[in-house]
């Protein structure tokens, strides 16, 4: 892959980075639509959730939130680990809910519904689209900076290189890549943690039962061996989700200020 990228920059010329970005953009958008139907089933066994209390409760929640979806699927996560999760994938006609079988076995119907209320909150609040846009902007910035390193003769001269090339540019850019990604990662994590609080609030208000979400978060934290008390600096640098204790406090505060929540 790296050789192909270098050859592309070398032979296409000045706007090679832009063509490459457009190609990556098209591929990523295509994968968003086709992945749930063709790629995800290659790695997991996915079966439609059987009729019953859980399916009825999830469909009622989706209808209440005016959330359209194709179907609800159960993933055989227990074959790999005890890790449990629930997520939405796809857009438009390919949008579907996926539940790990471990989640179904470890949590009650109300707790699973609370988790899905949180996930619906991400869609309703536009967090999915925000994340996509930020990812595309980061890719754009990285490729643009790489193009500068590849084509800038002054930068090459500073390193005693007679003329700029894709190979030198890649090495020089690699020196700057880590600090850039660290800064962008911190900013992205701040936005992600804010979105998690926002989705928690939406889910609690949608179901009217923040206690169910609190119980679910506690179980998920236990089952996934999460660190309950990470250092604040570690959270600031590397956590895309707030620590569970912070999320529980926020939900308790929400409940205490809204008498309609139980």
Tab-separated table of C-alpha atoms in Angstrom:
chain	number	residue	atom	x	y	z
A	1	UNK	CA	0.000	0.000	0.000
A	2	UNK	CA	2.786	2.420	0.939
A	3	UNK	CA	4.598	1.716	-2.337
A	4	UNK	CA	1.393	2.390	-4.265
A	5	UNK	CA	0.879	5.705	-2.458
A	6	UNK	CA	4.465	6.798	-3.146
A	7	UNK	CA	4.171	5.836	-6.810
A	8	UNK	CA	0.889	7.719	-7.051
A	9	UNK	CA	2.422	10.903	-5.618
A	10	UNK	CA	5.470	10.536	-7.850
A	11	UNK	CA	3.702	10.067	-11.182
A	12	UNK	CA	0.489	12.088	-10.744
A	13	UNK	CA	2.220	15.267	-9.659
A	14	UNK	CA	1.144	18.365	-7.773
A	15	UNK	CA	-2.497	17.413	-7.183
A	16	UNK	CA	-1.873	13.746	-6.474
A	17	UNK	CA	-2.773	14.236	-2.821
A	18	UNK	CA	-6.181	15.650	-3.771
A	19	UNK	CA	-6.974	12.780	-6.140
A	20	UNK	CA	-5.931	10.324	-3.454
A	21	UNK	CA	-8.155	12.082	-0.910
A	22	UNK	CA	-11.165	11.935	-3.239
A	23	UNK	CA	-10.518	8.223	-3.797
A	24	UNK	CA	-10.345	7.574	-0.024
A	25	UNK	CA	-13.509	9.634	0.479
A	26	UNK	CA	-15.463	7.636	-2.106
A	27	UNK	CA	-14.247	4.295	-0.740
A	28	UNK	CA	-15.132	5.223	2.854
A	29	UNK	CA	-18.608	6.451	1.964
A	30	UNK	CA	-19.225	3.314	-0.086
A	31	UNK	CA	-18.105	1.091	2.792
A	32	UNK	CA	-20.539	2.828	5.150
A	33	UNK	CA	-23.428	1.544	3.042
A	34	UNK	CA	-22.130	-1.886	2.009
A	35	UNK	CA	-20.288	-2.917	5.194
A	36	UNK	CA	-23.387	-3.938	7.214
A	37	UNK	CA	-24.677	-6.139	4.391
A	38	UNK	CA	-21.506	-7.671	2.951
A	39	UNK	CA	-18.444	-7.108	5.168
A	40	UNK	CA	-19.649	-7.414	8.775
A	41	UNK	CA	-21.201	-10.875	8.127
A	42	UNK	CA	-17.761	-12.100	6.985
A	43	UNK	CA	-16.420	-11.695	10.533
A	44	UNK	CA	-19.499	-12.399	12.641
A	45	UNK	CA	-22.497	-14.693	12.546
A	46	UNK	CA	-25.509	-12.408	12.465
A	47	UNK	CA	-29.021	-13.674	13.105
A	48	UNK	CA	-32.230	-11.623	13.297
A	49	UNK	CA	-33.385	-11.129	16.885
A	50	UNK	CA	-36.202	-13.565	17.570
A	51	UNK	CA	-39.703	-12.434	18.406
A	52	UNK	CA	-40.233	-11.711	22.074
A	53	UNK	CA	-40.137	-9.126	24.837
A	54	UNK	CA	-36.777	-7.641	23.873
A	55	UNK	CA	-37.588	-7.230	20.178
A	56	UNK	CA	-40.961	-5.670	21.015
A	57	UNK	CA	-39.347	-3.225	23.466
A	58	UNK	CA	-36.641	-2.195	20.970
A	59	UNK	CA	-39.149	-1.637	18.167
A	60	UNK	CA	-41.308	0.449	20.522
A	61	UNK	CA	-38.281	2.559	21.462
A	62	UNK	CA	-37.342	3.073	17.803
A	63	UNK	CA	-40.901	4.104	16.960
A	64	UNK	CA	-40.990	6.537	19.887
A	65	UNK	CA	-37.729	8.114	18.703
A	66	UNK	CA	-38.892	8.104	15.042
A	67	UNK	CA	-35.825	6.028	14.219
A	68	UNK	CA	-36.066	4.011	11.004
A	69	UNK	CA	-34.041	0.808	10.691
A	70	UNK	CA	-33.883	-2.336	8.603
A	71	UNK	CA	-33.779	-4.951	11.351
A	72	UNK	CA	-32.298	-6.050	14.685
A	73	UNK	CA	-29.457	-8.588	14.618
A	74	UNK	CA	-27.682	-10.681	17.241
A	75	UNK	CA	-23.892	-11.093	16.863
A	76	UNK	CA	-22.058	-14.169	18.188
A	77	UNK	CA	-19.595	-12.164	20.284
A	78	UNK	CA	-19.416	-14.869	22.967
A	79	UNK	CA	-17.303	-17.032	20.643
A	80	UNK	CA	-14.467	-14.519	20.967
A	81	UNK	CA	-14.734	-13.005	24.454
A	82	UNK	CA	-17.097	-11.943	27.226
A	83	UNK	CA	-17.016	-8.373	25.880
A	84	UNK	CA	-20.536	-7.012	25.388
A	85	UNK	CA	-21.753	-4.189	23.208
A	86	UNK	CA	-24.613	-2.791	21.150
A	87	UNK	CA	-24.303	-0.517	18.148
A	88	UNK	CA	-25.950	0.796	15.024
A	89	UNK	CA	-24.344	0.405	11.647
A	90	UNK	CA	-25.088	1.615	8.139
A	91	UNK	CA	-27.151	4.434	6.722
A	92	UNK	CA	-30.413	4.608	4.846
A	93	UNK	CA	-31.796	1.182	3.863
A	94	UNK	CA	-28.801	-0.639	5.348
A	95	UNK	CA	-29.172	0.829	8.855
A	96	UNK	CA	-29.555	-1.859	11.499
A	97	UNK	CA	-29.181	-2.530	15.227
A	98	UNK	CA	-26.578	-5.082	16.301
A	99	UNK	CA	-26.554	-6.681	19.750
A	100	UNK	CA	-23.814	-8.917	21.097
A	101	UNK	CA	-25.248	-12.166	22.458
A	102	UNK	CA	-23.205	-11.513	25.598
A	103	UNK	CA	-25.137	-8.278	26.153
A	104	UNK	CA	-28.467	-10.116	25.871
A	105	UNK	CA	-27.361	-12.750	28.379
A	106	UNK	CA	-25.905	-10.271	30.875
A	107	UNK	CA	-28.463	-7.471	30.933
A	108	UNK	CA	-32.202	-7.069	31.401
A	109	UNK	CA	-34.555	-5.880	28.660
A	110	UNK	CA	-34.871	-2.419	30.257
A	111	UNK	CA	-31.092	-2.070	30.503
A	112	UNK	CA	-30.556	-3.060	26.869
A	113	UNK	CA	-33.256	-0.613	25.788
A	114	UNK	CA	-31.469	2.086	27.799
A	115	UNK	CA	-28.209	1.366	25.959
A	116	UNK	CA	-29.980	1.569	22.604
A	117	UNK	CA	-31.594	4.841	23.669
A	118	UNK	CA	-28.071	6.163	24.116
A	119	UNK	CA	-27.056	4.905	20.674
A	120	UNK	CA	-30.135	6.440	19.065
A	121	UNK	CA	-29.092	9.683	20.739
A	122	UNK	CA	-25.867	9.653	18.725
A	123	UNK	CA	-27.881	9.556	15.508
A	124	UNK	CA	-30.482	12.092	16.569
A	125	UNK	CA	-27.857	14.549	17.816
A	126	UNK	CA	-25.848	14.244	14.606
A	127	UNK	CA	-22.782	12.797	16.325
A	128	UNK	CA	-22.285	10.161	13.631
A	129	UNK	CA	-22.117	12.802	10.916
A	130	UNK	CA	-19.864	15.021	13.017
A	131	UNK	CA	-17.463	12.116	13.489
A	132	UNK	CA	-17.444	11.376	9.769
A	133	UNK	CA	-16.776	15.002	8.848
A	134	UNK	CA	-13.950	15.280	11.399
A	135	UNK	CA	-12.403	12.063	10.092
A	136	UNK	CA	-12.571	13.289	6.492
A	137	UNK	CA	-11.087	16.650	7.498
A	138	UNK	CA	-8.228	14.934	9.328
A	139	UNK	CA	-7.461	12.817	6.265
A	140	UNK	CA	-7.581	15.931	4.074
A	141	UNK	CA	-5.174	17.780	6.388
A	142	UNK	CA	-2.740	14.863	6.586
A	143	UNK	CA	-2.567	14.386	2.825
A	144	UNK	CA	-2.240	18.126	2.234
A	145	UNK	CA	0.653	18.386	4.682
A	146	UNK	CA	2.256	15.341	3.100
A	147	UNK	CA	2.029	17.028	-0.319
A	148	UNK	CA	3.858	20.063	1.087
A	149	UNK	CA	6.668	17.889	2.442
A	150	UNK	CA	6.951	16.093	-0.876
A	151	UNK	CA	7.054	19.168	-3.105
A	152	UNK	CA	8.771	21.857	-1.007
A	153	UNK	CA	12.393	22.455	-2.199
A	154	UNK	CA	13.213	24.685	0.795
A	155	UNK	CA	12.297	21.926	3.204
A	156	UNK	CA	14.406	19.453	1.250
A	157	UNK	CA	17.334	21.864	1.266
A	158	UNK	CA	17.072	22.218	5.044
A	159	UNK	CA	17.842	18.502	5.262
A	160	UNK	CA	20.625	18.767	2.657
A	161	UNK	CA	18.535	16.951	0.048
A	162	UNK	CA	19.228	18.244	-3.457
A	163	UNK	CA	15.627	18.035	-4.654
A	164	UNK	CA	12.302	17.088	-3.064
A	165	UNK	CA	10.823	13.627	-3.672
A	166	UNK	CA	8.000	11.452	-2.438
A	167	UNK	CA	10.455	9.262	-0.530
A	168	UNK	CA	12.135	12.111	1.336
A	169	UNK	CA	8.774	13.791	1.954
A	170	UNK	CA	7.378	10.666	3.565
A	171	UNK	CA	10.350	10.377	5.941
A	172	UNK	CA	10.233	14.071	6.888
A	173	UNK	CA	6.466	13.991	7.317
A	174	UNK	CA	6.794	10.963	9.580
A	175	UNK	CA	8.787	13.114	12.027
A	176	UNK	CA	5.839	15.483	12.339
A	177	UNK	CA	3.058	12.905	12.152
A	178	UNK	CA	3.026	11.785	15.791
A	179	UNK	CA	2.707	15.250	17.408
A	180	UNK	CA	0.040	16.256	14.859
A	181	UNK	CA	-1.961	13.101	15.488
A	182	UNK	CA	-1.601	13.576	19.250
A	183	UNK	CA	-3.059	17.094	19.099
A	184	UNK	CA	-5.845	16.061	16.739
A	185	UNK	CA	-6.536	13.019	18.912
A	186	UNK	CA	-6.918	15.137	22.058
A	187	UNK	CA	-9.337	17.492	20.298
A	188	UNK	CA	-11.281	14.561	18.868
A	189	UNK	CA	-11.510	12.885	22.280
A	190	UNK	CA	-12.839	16.090	23.888
A	191	UNK	CA	-15.592	16.260	21.271
A	192	UNK	CA	-16.303	12.534	21.638
A	193	UNK	CA	-16.675	12.757	25.430
A	194	UNK	CA	-19.066	15.697	25.071
A	195	UNK	CA	-21.094	13.643	22.605
A	196	UNK	CA	-21.237	10.719	25.025
A	197	UNK	CA	-22.721	12.918	27.756
A	198	UNK	CA	-25.190	14.316	25.229
A	199	UNK	CA	-26.241	10.824	24.076
A	200	UNK	CA	-26.619	9.687	27.703
A	201	UNK	CA	-28.945	12.622	28.352
A	202	UNK	CA	-30.974	11.935	25.215
A	203	UNK	CA	-31.295	8.231	26.022
A	204	UNK	CA	-32.342	8.882	29.628
A	205	UNK	CA	-34.987	11.371	28.506
A	206	UNK	CA	-36.192	9.072	25.727
A	207	UNK	CA	-36.763	6.088	28.014
A	208	UNK	CA	-37.556	8.179	31.093
A	209	UNK	CA	-35.427	5.787	33.131
A	210	UNK	CA	-31.863	7.014	33.744
A	211	UNK	CA	-31.432	4.348	36.449
A	212	UNK	CA	-31.635	1.619	33.809
A	213	UNK	CA	-28.816	3.253	31.859
A	214	UNK	CA	-26.774	3.618	35.052
A	215	UNK	CA	-27.211	-0.090	35.842
A	216	UNK	CA	-26.289	-0.997	32.277
A	217	UNK	CA	-23.149	1.160	32.324
A	218	UNK	CA	-22.051	-0.425	35.589
A	219	UNK	CA	-22.484	-3.928	34.171
A	220	UNK	CA	-20.712	-3.027	30.936
A	221	UNK	CA	-17.843	-1.554	32.927
A	222	UNK	CA	-17.551	-4.710	35.023
A	223	UNK	CA	-17.847	-7.131	32.107
A	224	UNK	CA	-15.409	-5.168	29.914
A	225	UNK	CA	-12.937	-4.629	32.787
A	226	UNK	CA	-13.005	-0.840	32.458
A	227	UNK	CA	-10.862	1.389	34.687
A	228	UNK	CA	-13.288	3.167	37.016
A	229	UNK	CA	-10.844	5.780	38.273
A	230	UNK	CA	-8.341	6.699	35.552
A	231	UNK	CA	-6.115	9.729	36.106
A	232	UNK	CA	-7.748	12.934	34.755
A	233	UNK	CA	-4.748	13.620	32.512
A	234	UNK	CA	-5.013	10.131	31.046
A	235	UNK	CA	-8.686	10.792	30.344
A	236	UNK	CA	-7.854	14.139	28.746
A	237	UNK	CA	-5.244	12.630	26.444
A	238	UNK	CA	-6.591	9.242	25.501
A	239	UNK	CA	-10.234	8.612	26.486
A	240	UNK	CA	-12.931	8.870	23.824
A	241	UNK	CA	-15.564	8.063	26.479
A	242	UNK	CA	-15.882	9.637	29.925
A	243	UNK	CA	-15.134	7.292	32.836
A	244	UNK	CA	-18.231	5.412	33.958
A	245	UNK	CA	-18.282	7.135	37.352
A	246	UNK	CA	-18.471	10.536	35.661
A	247	UNK	CA	-21.301	9.383	33.406
A	248	UNK	CA	-23.190	7.968	36.386
A	249	UNK	CA	-22.841	11.267	38.275
A	250	UNK	CA	-24.121	13.196	35.250
A	251	UNK	CA	-27.139	10.895	34.972
A	252	UNK	CA	-27.856	11.202	38.684
A	253	UNK	CA	-27.681	14.988	38.379
A	254	UNK	CA	-30.069	14.841	35.427
A	255	UNK	CA	-32.507	12.743	37.437
A	256	UNK	CA	-32.381	15.075	40.427
A	257	UNK	CA	-33.193	18.106	38.263
A	258	UNK	CA	-35.991	16.474	36.251
A	259	UNK	CA	-38.928	15.103	38.233
A	260	UNK	CA	-40.299	13.270	35.161
A	261	UNK	CA	-37.349	10.862	35.219
A	262	UNK	CA	-37.401	7.852	37.500
